[in-house]
mmCIF file of C-alpha atoms in Angstrom:
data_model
loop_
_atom_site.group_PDB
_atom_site.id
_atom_site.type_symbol
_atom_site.label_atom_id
_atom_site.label_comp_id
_atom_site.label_asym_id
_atom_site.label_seq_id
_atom_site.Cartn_x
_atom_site.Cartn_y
_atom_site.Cartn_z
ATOM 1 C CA UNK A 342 -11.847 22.224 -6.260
ATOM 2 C CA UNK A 343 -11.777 18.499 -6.215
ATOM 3 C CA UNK A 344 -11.036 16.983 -2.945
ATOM 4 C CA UNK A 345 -10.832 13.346 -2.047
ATOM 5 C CA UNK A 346 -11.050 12.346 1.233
ATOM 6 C CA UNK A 347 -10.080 9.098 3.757
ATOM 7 C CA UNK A 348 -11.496 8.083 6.713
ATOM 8 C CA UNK A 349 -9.780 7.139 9.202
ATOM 9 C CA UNK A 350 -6.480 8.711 8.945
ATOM 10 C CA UNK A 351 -5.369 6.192 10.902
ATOM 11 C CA UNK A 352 -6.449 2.616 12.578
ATOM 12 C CA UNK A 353 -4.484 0.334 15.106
ATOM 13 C CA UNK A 354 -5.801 -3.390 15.146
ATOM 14 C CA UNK A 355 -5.107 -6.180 16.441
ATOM 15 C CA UNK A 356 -4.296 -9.152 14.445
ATOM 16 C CA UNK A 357 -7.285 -11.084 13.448
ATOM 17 C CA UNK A 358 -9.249 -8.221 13.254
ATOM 18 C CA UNK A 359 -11.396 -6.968 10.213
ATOM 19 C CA UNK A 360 -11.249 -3.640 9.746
ATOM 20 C CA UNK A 361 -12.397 -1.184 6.841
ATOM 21 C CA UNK A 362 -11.529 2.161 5.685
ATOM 22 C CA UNK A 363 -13.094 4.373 3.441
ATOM 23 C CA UNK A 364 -12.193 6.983 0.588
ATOM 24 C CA UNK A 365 -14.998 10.206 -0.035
ATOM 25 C CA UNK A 366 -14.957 11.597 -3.587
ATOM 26 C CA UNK A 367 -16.999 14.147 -6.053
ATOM 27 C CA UNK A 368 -19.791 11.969 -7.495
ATOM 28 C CA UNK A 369 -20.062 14.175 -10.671
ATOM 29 C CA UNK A 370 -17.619 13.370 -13.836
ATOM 30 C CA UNK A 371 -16.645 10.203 -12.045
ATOM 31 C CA UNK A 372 -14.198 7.994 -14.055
ATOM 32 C CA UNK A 373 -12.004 5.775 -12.324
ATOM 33 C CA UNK A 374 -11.031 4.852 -8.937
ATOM 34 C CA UNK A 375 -7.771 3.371 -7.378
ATOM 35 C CA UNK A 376 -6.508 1.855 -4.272
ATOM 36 C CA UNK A 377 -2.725 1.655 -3.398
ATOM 37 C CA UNK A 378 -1.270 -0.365 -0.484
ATOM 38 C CA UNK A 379 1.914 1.397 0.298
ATOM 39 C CA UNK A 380 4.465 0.072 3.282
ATOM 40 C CA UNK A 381 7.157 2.978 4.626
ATOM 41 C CA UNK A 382 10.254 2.530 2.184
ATOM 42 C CA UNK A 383 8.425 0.681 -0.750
ATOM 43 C CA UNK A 384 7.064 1.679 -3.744
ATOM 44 C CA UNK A 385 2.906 2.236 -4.278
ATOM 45 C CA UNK A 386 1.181 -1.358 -4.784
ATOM 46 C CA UNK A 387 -1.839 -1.172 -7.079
ATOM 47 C CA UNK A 388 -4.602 -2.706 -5.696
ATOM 48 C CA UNK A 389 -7.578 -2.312 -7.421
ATOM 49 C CA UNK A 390 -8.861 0.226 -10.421
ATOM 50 C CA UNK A 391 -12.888 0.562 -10.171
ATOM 51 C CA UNK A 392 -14.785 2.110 -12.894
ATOM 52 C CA UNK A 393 -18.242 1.078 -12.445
ATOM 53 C CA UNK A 394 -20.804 2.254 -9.950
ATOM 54 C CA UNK A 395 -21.461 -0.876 -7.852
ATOM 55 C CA UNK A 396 -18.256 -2.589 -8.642
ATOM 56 C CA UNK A 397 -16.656 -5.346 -6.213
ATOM 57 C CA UNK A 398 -12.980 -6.289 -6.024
ATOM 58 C CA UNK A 399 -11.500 -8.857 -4.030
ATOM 59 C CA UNK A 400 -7.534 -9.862 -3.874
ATOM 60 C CA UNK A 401 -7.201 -12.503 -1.140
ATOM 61 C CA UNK A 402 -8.078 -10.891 2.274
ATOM 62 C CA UNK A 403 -8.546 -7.325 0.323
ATOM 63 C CA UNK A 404 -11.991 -6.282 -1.180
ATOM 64 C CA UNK A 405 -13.430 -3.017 -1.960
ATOM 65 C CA UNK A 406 -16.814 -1.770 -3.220
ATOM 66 C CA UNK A 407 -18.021 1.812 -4.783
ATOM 67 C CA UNK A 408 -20.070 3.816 -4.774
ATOM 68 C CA UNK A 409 -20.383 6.619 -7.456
ATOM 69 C CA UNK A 410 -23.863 8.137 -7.201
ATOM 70 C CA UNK A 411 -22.802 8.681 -3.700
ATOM 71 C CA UNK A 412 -18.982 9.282 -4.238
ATOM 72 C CA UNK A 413 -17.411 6.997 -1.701
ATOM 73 C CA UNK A 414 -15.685 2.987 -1.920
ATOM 74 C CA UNK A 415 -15.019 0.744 1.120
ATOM 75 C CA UNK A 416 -11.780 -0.702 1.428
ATOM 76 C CA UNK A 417 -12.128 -3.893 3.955
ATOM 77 C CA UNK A 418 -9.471 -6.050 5.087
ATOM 78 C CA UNK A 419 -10.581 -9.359 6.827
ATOM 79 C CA UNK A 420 -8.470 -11.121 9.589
ATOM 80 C CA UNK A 421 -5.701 -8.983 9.657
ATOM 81 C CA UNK A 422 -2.132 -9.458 9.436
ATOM 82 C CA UNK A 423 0.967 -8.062 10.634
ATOM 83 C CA UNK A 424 2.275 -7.709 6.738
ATOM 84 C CA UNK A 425 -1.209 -5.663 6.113
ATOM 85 C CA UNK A 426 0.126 -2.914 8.117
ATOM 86 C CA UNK A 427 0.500 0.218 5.558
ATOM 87 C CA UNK A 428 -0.643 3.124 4.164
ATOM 88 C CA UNK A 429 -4.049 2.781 1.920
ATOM 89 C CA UNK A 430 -4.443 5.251 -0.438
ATOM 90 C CA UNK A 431 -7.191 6.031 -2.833
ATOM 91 C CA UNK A 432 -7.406 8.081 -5.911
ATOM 92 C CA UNK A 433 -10.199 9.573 -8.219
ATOM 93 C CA UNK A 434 -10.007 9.871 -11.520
ATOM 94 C CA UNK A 435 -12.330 12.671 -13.401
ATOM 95 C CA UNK A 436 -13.378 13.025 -16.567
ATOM 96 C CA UNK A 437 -14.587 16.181 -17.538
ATOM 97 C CA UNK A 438 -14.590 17.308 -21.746
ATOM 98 C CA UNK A 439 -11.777 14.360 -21.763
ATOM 99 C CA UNK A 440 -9.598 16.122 -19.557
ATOM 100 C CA UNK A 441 -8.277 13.756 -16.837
ATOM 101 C CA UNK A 442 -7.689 15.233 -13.523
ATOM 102 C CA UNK A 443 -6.401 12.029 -10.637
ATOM 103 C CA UNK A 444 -6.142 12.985 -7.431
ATOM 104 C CA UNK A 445 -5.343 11.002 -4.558
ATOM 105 C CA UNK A 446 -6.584 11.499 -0.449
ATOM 106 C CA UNK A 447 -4.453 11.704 1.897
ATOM 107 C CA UNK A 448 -4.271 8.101 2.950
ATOM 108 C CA UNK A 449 -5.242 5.855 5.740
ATOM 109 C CA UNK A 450 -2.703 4.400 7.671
ATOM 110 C CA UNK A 451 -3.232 0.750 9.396
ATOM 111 C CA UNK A 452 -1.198 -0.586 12.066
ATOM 112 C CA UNK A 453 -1.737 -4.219 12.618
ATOM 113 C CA UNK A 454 -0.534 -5.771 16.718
ATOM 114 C CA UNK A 455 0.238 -9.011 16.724
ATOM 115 C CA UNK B 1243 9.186 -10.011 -11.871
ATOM 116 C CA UNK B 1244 9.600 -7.166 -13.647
ATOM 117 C CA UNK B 1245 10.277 -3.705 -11.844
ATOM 118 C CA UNK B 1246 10.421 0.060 -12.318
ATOM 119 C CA UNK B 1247 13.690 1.317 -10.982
ATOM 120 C CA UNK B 1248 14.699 5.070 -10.580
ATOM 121 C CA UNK B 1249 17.599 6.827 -10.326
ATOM 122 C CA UNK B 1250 19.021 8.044 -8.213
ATOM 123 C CA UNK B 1251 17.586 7.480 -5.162
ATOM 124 C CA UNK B 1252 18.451 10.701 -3.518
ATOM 125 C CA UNK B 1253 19.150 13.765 -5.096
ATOM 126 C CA UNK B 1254 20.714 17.093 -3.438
ATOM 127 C CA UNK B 1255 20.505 20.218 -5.609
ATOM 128 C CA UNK B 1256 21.150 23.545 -5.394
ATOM 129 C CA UNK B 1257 18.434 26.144 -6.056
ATOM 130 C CA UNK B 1258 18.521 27.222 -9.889
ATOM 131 C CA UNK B 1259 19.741 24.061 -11.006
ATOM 132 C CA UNK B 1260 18.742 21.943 -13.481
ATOM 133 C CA UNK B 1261 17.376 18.023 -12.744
ATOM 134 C CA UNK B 1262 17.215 14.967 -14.596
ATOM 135 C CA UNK B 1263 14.874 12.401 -12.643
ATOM 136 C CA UNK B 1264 15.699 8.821 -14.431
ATOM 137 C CA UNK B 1265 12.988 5.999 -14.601
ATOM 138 C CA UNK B 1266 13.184 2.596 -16.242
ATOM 139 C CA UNK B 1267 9.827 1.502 -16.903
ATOM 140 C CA UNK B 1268 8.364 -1.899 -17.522
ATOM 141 C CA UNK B 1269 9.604 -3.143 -20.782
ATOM 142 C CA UNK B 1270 6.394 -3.772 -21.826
ATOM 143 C CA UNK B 1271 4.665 -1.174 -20.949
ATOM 144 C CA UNK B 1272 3.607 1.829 -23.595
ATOM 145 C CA UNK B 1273 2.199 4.756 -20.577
ATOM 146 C CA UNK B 1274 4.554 6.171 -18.248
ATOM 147 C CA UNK B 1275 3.621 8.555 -15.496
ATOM 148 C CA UNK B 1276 5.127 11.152 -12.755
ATOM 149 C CA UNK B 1277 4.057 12.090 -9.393
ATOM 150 C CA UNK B 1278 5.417 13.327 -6.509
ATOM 151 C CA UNK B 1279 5.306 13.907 -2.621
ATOM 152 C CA UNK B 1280 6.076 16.573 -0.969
ATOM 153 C CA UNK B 1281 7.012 15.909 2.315
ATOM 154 C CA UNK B 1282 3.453 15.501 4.799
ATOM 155 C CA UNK B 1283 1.189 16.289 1.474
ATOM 156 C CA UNK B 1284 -0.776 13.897 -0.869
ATOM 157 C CA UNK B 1285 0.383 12.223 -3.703
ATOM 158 C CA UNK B 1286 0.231 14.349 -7.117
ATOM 159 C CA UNK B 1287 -0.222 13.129 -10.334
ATOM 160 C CA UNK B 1288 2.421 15.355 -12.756
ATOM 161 C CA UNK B 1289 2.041 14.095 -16.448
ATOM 162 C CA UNK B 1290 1.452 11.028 -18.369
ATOM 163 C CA UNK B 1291 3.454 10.069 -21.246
ATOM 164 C CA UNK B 1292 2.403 7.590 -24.737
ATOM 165 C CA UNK B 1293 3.695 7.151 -27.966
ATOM 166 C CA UNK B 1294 6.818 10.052 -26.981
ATOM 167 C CA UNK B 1295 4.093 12.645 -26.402
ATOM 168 C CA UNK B 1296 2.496 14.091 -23.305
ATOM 169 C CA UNK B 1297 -0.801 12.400 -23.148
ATOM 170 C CA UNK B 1298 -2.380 14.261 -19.820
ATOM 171 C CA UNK B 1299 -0.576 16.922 -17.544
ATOM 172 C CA UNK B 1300 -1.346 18.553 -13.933
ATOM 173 C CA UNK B 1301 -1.256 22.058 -13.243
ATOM 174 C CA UNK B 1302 1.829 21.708 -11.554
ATOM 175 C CA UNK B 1303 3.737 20.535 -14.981
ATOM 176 C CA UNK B 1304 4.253 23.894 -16.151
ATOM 177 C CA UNK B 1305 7.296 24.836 -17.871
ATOM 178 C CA UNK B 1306 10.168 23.896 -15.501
ATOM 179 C CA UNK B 1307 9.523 20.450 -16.206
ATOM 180 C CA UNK B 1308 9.493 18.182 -18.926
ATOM 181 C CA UNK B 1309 9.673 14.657 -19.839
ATOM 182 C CA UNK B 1310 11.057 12.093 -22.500
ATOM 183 C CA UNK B 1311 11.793 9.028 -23.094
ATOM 184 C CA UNK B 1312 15.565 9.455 -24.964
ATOM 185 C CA UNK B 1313 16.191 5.762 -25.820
ATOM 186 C CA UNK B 1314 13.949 2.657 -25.828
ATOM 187 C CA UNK B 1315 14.104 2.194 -21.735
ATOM 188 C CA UNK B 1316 14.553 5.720 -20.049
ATOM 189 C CA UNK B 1317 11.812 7.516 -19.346
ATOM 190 C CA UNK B 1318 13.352 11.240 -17.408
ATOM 191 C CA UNK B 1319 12.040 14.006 -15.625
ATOM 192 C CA UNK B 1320 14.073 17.558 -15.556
ATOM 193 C CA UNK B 1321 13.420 20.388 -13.737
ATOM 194 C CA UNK B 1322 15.055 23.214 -15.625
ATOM 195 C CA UNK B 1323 15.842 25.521 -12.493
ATOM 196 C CA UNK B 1324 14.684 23.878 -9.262
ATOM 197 C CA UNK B 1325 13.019 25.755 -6.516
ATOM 198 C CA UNK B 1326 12.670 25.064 -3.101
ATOM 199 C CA UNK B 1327 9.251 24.204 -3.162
ATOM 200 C CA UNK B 1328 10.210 21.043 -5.404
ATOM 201 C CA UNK B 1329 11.736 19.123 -3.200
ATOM 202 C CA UNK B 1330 9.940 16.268 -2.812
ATOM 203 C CA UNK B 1331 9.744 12.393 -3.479
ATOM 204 C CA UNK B 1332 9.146 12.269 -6.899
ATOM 205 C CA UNK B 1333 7.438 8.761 -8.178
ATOM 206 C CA UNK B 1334 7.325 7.085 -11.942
ATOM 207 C CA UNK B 1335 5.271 4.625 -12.835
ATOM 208 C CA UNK B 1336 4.149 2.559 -16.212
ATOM 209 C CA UNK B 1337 1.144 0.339 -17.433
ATOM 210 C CA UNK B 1338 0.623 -1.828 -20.456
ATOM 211 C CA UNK B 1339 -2.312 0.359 -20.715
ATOM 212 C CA UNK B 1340 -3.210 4.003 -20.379
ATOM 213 C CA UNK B 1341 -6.101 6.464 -19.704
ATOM 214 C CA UNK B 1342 -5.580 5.882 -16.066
ATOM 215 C CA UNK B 1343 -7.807 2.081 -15.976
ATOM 216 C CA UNK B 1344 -4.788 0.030 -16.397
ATOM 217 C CA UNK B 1345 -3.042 -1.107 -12.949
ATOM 218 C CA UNK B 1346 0.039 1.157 -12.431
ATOM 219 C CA UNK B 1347 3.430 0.000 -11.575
ATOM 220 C CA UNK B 1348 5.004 2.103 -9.532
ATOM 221 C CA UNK B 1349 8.843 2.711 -8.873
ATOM 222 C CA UNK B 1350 10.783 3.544 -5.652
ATOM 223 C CA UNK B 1351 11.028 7.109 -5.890
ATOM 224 C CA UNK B 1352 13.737 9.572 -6.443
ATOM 225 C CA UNK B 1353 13.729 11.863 -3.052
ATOM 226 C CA UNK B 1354 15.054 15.283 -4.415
ATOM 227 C CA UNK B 1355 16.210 18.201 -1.977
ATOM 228 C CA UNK B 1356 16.857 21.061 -3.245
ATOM 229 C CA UNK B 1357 18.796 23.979 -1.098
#
């Protein structure tokens, strides 16, 4: 059974902070990975799609790296803000005889003080 | 900028019904997708949809549901007879690009209850 997993489930910080957060997943059949930033009441933002091992994405304050021999990605966040506070979710994306199975952890959710 | 919308935003339904889930997708866009959420559970993937044919589908697409895409903008979602166990938040999304590499755009979710 594929499971993906995020650590923590949840994180209160303090504005200013940087903070990271980080998504487990198989290592085997490995074919894409996402990150969402989701606030309560909105829609799923998309991130950042990684599919190769070593891969680094930035988007302003936002990077993440992965890591597929070892089956995890960092998500950090540097000098957070209020507006950063969400729900980070991750999802892997398998390939196995060209059968695509996504599935997504549970999320971690950030709370950012001012 | 361009959105995905869905309608409605709140369903009720009574057990046995049928469903139609609408979605407007991207106009631009050529791969449409379903999840959903049930309430305190992760996000599932459903089915993806290209060129008016189901391109990938999850174990829990089984024959209650289906999808089209009637005219040139709707994309829909029925469940044939609803259960309990489908009530959930139930998510479409789009990208210019498919095989699940492309950035998805996500809509704001149809929250079905079913009784």
């Amino acid at each position: 059974i594929l499971n993906v997993e995020q650590s923590p489930q949840s994180l209160h910080v303090q504005e200013g902070d940087s903070t990271n957060f980080t998504c487990s997943f198989p290592s085997s059949n490995f074919y894409a990975l996402h990150w969402y930033r989701w606030e309560t009441a909105k829609s799923p933002e998309a991130l950042f799609v990684m599919t190769l091992n070593g891969d680094e994405k930035k988007k302003g304050r936002i990077s993440a790296t992965l890591n597929t021999k070892e089956g995890y990605s960092y998500l950090y966040i540097k000098g957070s803000q209020p507006e950063d506070s969400a729900t980070y979710l991750c999802a892997f994306l398998s390939d196995r005889d060209s059968s695509y199975k996504l599935i997504f952890g549970s999320g971690t959710r950030l709370l950012v003080r001012p | 900028e361009p959105e995905v919308t869905q309608t409605p935003s709140h369903q009720v339904t009574q057990m046995g019904q049928e469903v139609i889930l609408r979605c407007v997708p991207i106009s631009n866009h050529l791969y449409f997708y379903w999840y959903r959420q049930i309430l305190g559970q992760k996000v599932e993937f459903l089915v993806s949809f290209y060129n008016n044919e189901i391109s990938e589908k999850s174990e829990i697409f089984d024959d209650q549901f289906s999808v089209e895409r009637p005219d040139g903008s709707n994309f829909t979602l029925k469940i044939r007879s609803t259960k309990l166990e489908d009530s959930a938040m139930y998510f479409c999304a789009s990208s210019v690009l498919g095989r699940f590499t492309d950035t998805q755009y996500f809509g704001p979710g149809t929250r079905l209850t079913v009784l």
